[in-house]
Amino acid sequence: MAFAKFLVCEESNRWTVALRWGLARNHRQLVVAQSLDDCWQHLDLAPASFVVLELNESNLESIVERLQDVRSRFPLTRVAVTCDRPLASCQWLVREAGAVHVAVSTRDMSTIIRLAERHFDQVCRPLVGIRQSIWDRLPWRDT
């Protein structure tokens, strides 16, 4: 059981293709969830995941509700949202609900990948004591 997964929940499959193409050099595996409920089952097992949700006209309300749910149930999880250009005006609503980024083009996957990698670097860092943590941040530690 992994502590953090890269989850994608979408209907169109085009965002997954773009993400896989961008992740090919990073060797990170995507987990594709078939529905929002399936995605939340994955989050129960991996509560520090990075999630990409596809927004469309039929799921706008449930996405906003789920984003608010993520804040309380999975505080280590980060969510990015993808949508087509006609729904770009909804980006401020989903950002306020908790999305870390909204992409309206598959060309914007590099930003989502960068955010995800930064997230994984932070949550997958090994636990060290306070002394070791301070020592690791000293400027002369490499000498």
Backbone as a ProteinNet text record, in pm:
[ID]
protein_1_A
[PRIMARY]
MAFAKFLVCEESNRWTVALRWGLARNHRQLVVAQSLDDCWQHLDLAPASFVVLELNESNLESIVERLQDVRSRFPLTRVAVTCDRPLASCQWLVREAGAVHVAVSTRDMSTIIRLAERHFDQVCRPLVGIRQSIWDRLPWRDT
[TERTIARY]
84.6	0	89.5	72.8	150.4	83.5	165.1	115.9	65.1	125.5	89.3	86.4	-22	-36.6	-63.7	-40.7	-77.8	-206.7	-320.2	-452.1	-510.7	-574.9	-645.8	-788.1	-884.4	-1025.5	-1085.8	-1116.8	-1170.4	-1254.8	-1334.8	-1417.1	-1353.6	-1281.9	-1235.7	-1108.1	-1022.8	-895.3	-786.5	-817.8	-715.2	-616.6	-660.8	-569.4	-472.1	-519.5	-432.1	-322.7	-359.6	-261.5	-155.8	-199.7	-105.1	-15.2	-72	8.9	109.7	67.4	160.2	275.1	245.6	350.3	448.8	398.3	484.5	559.8	503.4	566.9	663.7	674.2	756.8	899.2	954	1092.6	1105.2	994.4	997.9	974.7	932.2	907.7	803.4	707.5	600.4	477.8	410.6	296.3	166	76.4	-56.4	-153.1	-243.1	-352.5	-479.6	-551.1	-671.9	-793.2	-870.5	-994.3	-1110.3	-1203.5	-1315.4	-1426.5	-1431.5	-1536.7	-1484.2	-1559.8	-1520.4	-1520.2	-1617.7	-1620.9	-1498.3	-1459.7	-1340.3	-1216	-1210.4	-1098.2	-1088.8	-1202.8	-1202.4	-1164.8	-1194.1	-1147.5	-995.4	-937.2	-790.9	-733.1	-800.3	-751.6	-756.3	-853.6	-857.4	-730.4	-676.5	-556.1	-427.7	-434.9	-317	-354.4	-359	-414.7	-328.6	-211.5	-126.1	-108	-207.5	-197.8	-211.9	-174.5	-199.7	-305.1	-415.2	-529.9	-554.8	-584.7	-627.3	-770.9	-862.6	-1004.6	-1046.9	-1121.7	-1175.5	-1310.7	-1322.1	-1445.1	-1525	-1654.7	-1744.5	-1875.5	-1965.4	-2090.3	-2172.4	-2164.9	-2247.9	-2191.3	-2062	-2005.5	-1953.7	-1983.6	-1932.6	-1968.1	-2092.9	-2136.4	-2068.8	-2061.5	-2000	-1849.5	-1783.7	-1639.8	-1616	-1697	-1681.6	-1704.1	-1805.1	-1829.8	-1712.7	-1660.3	-1548.4	-1421.9	-1399.4	-1282.4	-1290.9	-1408.9	-1425.6	-1407.1	-1449.1	-1431.4	-1282.9	-1206.1	-1062.3	-994.7	-1030.5	-968.4	-983.1	-1100.7	-1123.6	-1080.2	-1107.7	-1077.2	-935	-876.1	-742.6	-656	-614.4	-542.3	-408	-350.5	-223.8	-243.6	-365.7	-394.8	-400.9	-350.1	-360.4	-436.1	-520.2	-604.8	-587.2	-562.2	-563.6	-687.4	-741.7	-862.6	-832.1	-887	-877	-1016.8	-1025.9	-1155.6	-1133.9	-1238.8	-1235.3	-1248.2	-1204.4	-1206.2	-1342.2	-1454.1	-1582.9	-1609.4	-1545.2	-1564.8	-1454.7	-1368.5	-1257.3	-1306.1	-1424.4	-1477.8	-1509.7	-1517.7	-1544.8	-1418	-1303.2	-1178.3	-1168.4	-1224.1	-1213	-1298	-1407.7	-1491.6	-1418	-1356.8	-1287.1	-1156.9	-1092.8	-973.4	-1011	-1120.8	-1165.2	-1204.9	-1258.1	-1295.9	-1173.8	-1057.3	-937.4	-845.4	-876.5	-788.7	-659.2	-545.7	-416.9	-384.9	-452.1	-429.9	-548.8	-576.3	-680.1	-617.1	-625.8	-570.5	-683	-675.9	-777.1	-719.4	-594.4	-528.8	-435	-423.4	-329.3	-185.4	-162.1	-27.6	12.4	-82.1	-54.7	-21.4	-3.8	25	161.2	254.9	386.4	374.7	282.9	261.2	204.4	108.3	50.6	156.6	238.6	344.5	444.5	480.6	573.9	513.7	385.6	318.9	312.9	283.5	275.8	411.7	516	649.8	693.1	662.1	694.1	615.1	488.5	405.3	465.5	503	559.4	693.1	772.9	898.5	873.5	766.6	736.7	675.9	582.1	512.9	588	678.5	750.9	889.9	917.3	1045.8	1057.1	1170.5	1183.7	1182.3	1124.1	1119.4	1256.6	1302.4	1430	1407.2	1497.9	1488.1	1514.1	1484.3	1501.2	1647.7	1738.5	1881.6	1926.8	1887	1926	1862.6	1740.2	1671	1743.3	1785.4	1859.5	1995	2063.6	2195.4	2187.9	2084.1	2069.1	2046.4	1998.6	1972.9	2086.8	2191.5	2306.5	2383.6	2431.1	2499	2632.2	2697.8	2829.5	2824.2	2706.3	2693.3	2767	2787.6	2853.1	3004.9	3060.5	3206.9	3268.2
-117.2	0	123.9	210	331.6	443.5	528.3	641.7	751.5	763.3	867.1	809.9	837.8	793.4	915.2	897.6	998.4	948	1003.1	957.3	1049.2	989	1065.1	1011.7	1101.3	1063.5	1146.8	1079.3	1149.6	1057.9	1117.7	1042.5	1035.9	1141	1152.6	1075.2	1051.3	981	1066.5	1184.7	1265.2	1326.7	1357.7	1414.1	1306.8	1183	1072.9	1051.5	1054.9	1037.2	1147.2	1270.3	1382.3	1370.3	1328.9	1311	1198.1	1086.2	973.8	1013.3	1088	1133.7	1222.7	1311.9	1400.9	1332.1	1224	1152.1	1043.3	1019.6	909.3	917.4	1036.4	1049.9	1047.2	1068.9	1072.8	936.2	838.8	702.7	698	789.3	785.9	723.6	639	566.5	636.3	643.4	698.9	587.6	619	528.7	595.7	528	585.6	534.5	628.2	594.5	612.3	520.7	521.9	619.1	656.1	745.5	820.2	919.8	992.7	901.7	810.8	717.4	626.8	579.2	496.6	575.5	701	787.3	802.4	822.9	838.3	707.8	594.2	466.9	457.7	505.1	510	605.1	717.4	812.8	755.5	669.9	605.2	522.9	464.4	382.1	462.9	575.8	659.1	805.2	846.5	976.7	1098.3	1078.8	1193.1	1200.3	1158.2	1149.1	1285.1	1285.9	1400.4	1355	1429.7	1387.9	1488.9	1437	1520	1481.4	1578.3	1555.1	1629.8	1561.4	1626.2	1688	1816.7	1890.7	1899.2	1871.2	1892.9	1948.8	1980.6	2044.7	1956.9	1826.5	1737.1	1709.7	1734.3	1700.9	1821.7	1942.8	2062.8	2066.5	2044.3	2051.2	1943.5	1821.8	1714.2	1734.7	1793.2	1822	1924.5	2029.9	2132.1	2070.6	1986.4	1918.9	1828.7	1753.8	1663.5	1740.6	1855.4	1936.6	1983.6	2021.1	2061.7	1942.7	1824.9	1702.2	1667.1	1690.7	1661	1741.4	1867.4	1952	1893.6	1840.6	1790.7	1645.6	1559.1	1416.3	1378	1446.7	1411.7	1537.7	1592.4	1721.1	1716.3	1599.3	1589.9	1574.8	1551.8	1534.1	1669.9	1675.2	1794.3	1756.4	1848.2	1819.8	1928.6	1884.6	1973.3	1937.3	2034.6	2014.2	2045.1	1961.7	1985.1	2007	2089.4	2113.7	2169.3	2168	2228.9	2380.6	2451.7	2599.1	2660.6	2606.8	2668.8	2672.2	2584.9	2583.2	2657.4	2726.1	2797.6	2902.2	2956.1	3056.4	2997.5	2866.7	2800.2	2779.4	2816.7	2786	2852.6	2973.1	3041.6	2973.1	2914.4	2839.3	2715.5	2640.1	2518.4	2551.5	2661.1	2702.7	2739.7	2812.2	2848.8	2725.9	2625.7	2501.5	2418.4	2445.8	2374.6	2323.7	2346.4	2299.7	2380.8	2312.9	2382.1	2437.9	2385.6	2433.1	2392.2	2471.9	2438.5	2447.3	2338.7	2333.3	2324.2	2406.3	2403.1	2352.2	2310.4	2259.3	2146	2048.3	1938.2	1988.5	2105.2	2162.9	2210.6	2219.5	2265.3	2149.8	2030.4	1915.1	1926.6	1998	2013.3	2085.7	2181.3	2250.5	2154.4	2072.3	1974.8	1873.3	1828.2	1732	1794.6	1920.1	1989	2002.6	2039.8	2050	1914.5	1810.3	1676.3	1630.5	1651.4	1609.7	1685	1814.5	1890.9	1836.2	1802.5	1744.4	1612.6	1524.1	1395.1	1411.8	1509.2	1535.2	1575.2	1650.1	1695.1	1585.3	1509.6	1411.2	1279.3	1252.4	1124.9	1138.8	1252	1274.9	1184.9	1118.6	1032.9	1116	1059.3	1127.1	1123.4	1240.6	1250.1	1330.7	1318.3	1393.2	1540.9	1621.2	1765.3	1803	1733.8	1764.7	1739.5	1625	1592.5	1689.6	1729.1	1823	1957.8	2007.1	2133.7	2117.7	2009.9	1985.5	1982.2	1919.5	1909.8	2043.6	2142.7	2274	2373.1	2334.7	2425.4	2441.7	2563.2	2588.3	2515.2	2481.4	2417.5	2265.7	2208.1	2062.8	1977.8	2030.6	1951.6	1957.3	2040.1	2052.6	1951.9
0	0	0	-99	-110.9	-32.7	26.1	103.3	10.1	-110.5	-205.8	-347.1	-417.3	-555.6	-643.6	-772.1	-870.8	-934.5	-890.9	-934.5	-1041.1	-1139	-1242.1	-1248.9	-1243.3	-1254.7	-1367	-1478.6	-1593.8	-1679.4	-1764.9	-1859	-1997	-2035.9	-2174.9	-2206.5	-2111	-2126.9	-2192.8	-2240.6	-2307.3	-2209.6	-2088.4	-1988.3	-1941.1	-1927.2	-1887.9	-1991.5	-2117.9	-2225.4	-2218.7	-2201.9	-2194	-2071.6	-1958.3	-1837.8	-1853.7	-1909.7	-1929.2	-2019.9	-2123.4	-2214.3	-2139	-2055.6	-1978.3	-1866.5	-1813.6	-1702.8	-1748.9	-1877.5	-1927.7	-1875.7	-1867	-1821.2	-1668.7	-1597.1	-1450.5	-1386.3	-1464.9	-1416.5	-1305.2	-1308.5	-1209.8	-1275.6	-1202.8	-1256.7	-1219.5	-1316.4	-1292.1	-1254.2	-1163.4	-1129.4	-1179.5	-1267.6	-1325.5	-1249.3	-1195.3	-1124.4	-1221.4	-1216.2	-1309.2	-1270	-1142.5	-1093.5	-971.7	-928.1	-807.4	-685	-678	-565.1	-565.7	-682.7	-696.5	-654.9	-695.2	-658.8	-506.6	-441	-295.3	-225	-283.8	-227	-232.9	-342.4	-351.8	-247	-224.4	-125	16.4	43.9	174.8	198.8	92.4	103	87.7	20.6	-3.7	21.5	148.5	184.5	151.7	96.4	59.5	-91.1	-164.3	-310.4	-378.2	-505.7	-593	-692.3	-701.4	-781.1	-893.2	-1011	-1123.5	-1155.5	-1142.8	-1168.8	-1294	-1379.2	-1498.5	-1465.7	-1492.1	-1468.3	-1597.8	-1588.2	-1702.2	-1647.5	-1736.2	-1692.7	-1599	-1617.8	-1537.4	-1398	-1375.7	-1244.9	-1167.9	-1212	-1146.6	-998.5	-966.8	-827	-741.8	-793.2	-713.9	-699.8	-800.6	-788.5	-678.2	-674.6	-570.7	-432.8	-418.6	-291	-253.4	-349.8	-322.6	-285.7	-349.8	-314.8	-170.1	-126.4	12.5	105.9	62.2	139.4	153.6	49.3	53.1	163.2	173.9	276.6	416.8	447.1	582.7	601	503.2	518.8	483.3	385.1	336.6	328.4	441.2	438.2	364.7	344.2	270.8	120.7	77.1	-64.9	-134.2	-256.5	-340.5	-467.2	-516.3	-631.8	-737.1	-859.6	-975.8	-1057.8	-1127.7	-1205.8	-1352	-1440.2	-1584.1	-1639.5	-1743.4	-1806.5	-1946.8	-2025.1	-2157.4	-2143.7	-2245.6	-2242.1	-2207.9	-2256.8	-2221.4	-2070.5	-1994.2	-1848.4	-1773.5	-1845.1	-1781.1	-1681.1	-1704.4	-1611.8	-1474	-1464.1	-1335.3	-1252.9	-1309.9	-1240.1	-1103.8	-1087.9	-958.5	-853.1	-893.9	-801.2	-750.2	-840.2	-796.5	-724	-760.5	-684.8	-541.2	-526.3	-392	-311.1	-379.5	-310.7	-271.6	-332	-289.8	-398.2	-525.4	-632.9	-632.9	-650.5	-653.1	-791.4	-894.3	-1031.1	-1116.8	-1219.3	-1316.5	-1455.1	-1530.9	-1666	-1766.7	-1871.4	-1976.6	-2107.8	-2105	-2224.6	-2186.9	-2274.7	-2248.9	-2250.1	-2309.3	-2308	-2169.1	-2079	-1942.5	-1847.9	-1900.3	-1815	-1747.8	-1809	-1746	-1612.3	-1602	-1473.9	-1370.9	-1410.4	-1317.3	-1274.3	-1367.2	-1333.7	-1236.3	-1259.7	-1170.1	-1030	-1022.2	-891.7	-821.8	-897.4	-839.4	-788.1	-866	-822.8	-697.1	-690.3	-569.5	-450.2	-473.9	-368	-318.8	-412.2	-373	-301.1	-341.4	-271.1	-126.7	-103.2	33.3	119.4	66.1	149.9	162.1	71.2	75.4	134.1	194.9	258.4	381.5	400.8	518.9	647.3	749.9	878.7	945.2	988.2	1059.1	1185.8	1277.7	1401.8	1380	1483	1473.4	1453.9	1519.9	1504.1	1360.9	1305.6	1168.5	1069.8	1095.2	1008.2	1003.7	1120.2	1126.2	1059.4	1088.2	1030.1	877	823.5	678.6	611.4	686.4	629.1	647.5	720.3	740.2	611	583.2	454.4	441.5	551.5	543.4	562.7	558.4	584.3	481.9	359.1	254.1	261.4	349	355.4	446.9
[MASK]
+++++++++++++++++++++++++++++++++++++++++++++++++++++++++++++++++++++++++++++++++++++++++++++++++++++++++++++++++++++++++++++++++++++++++++++++

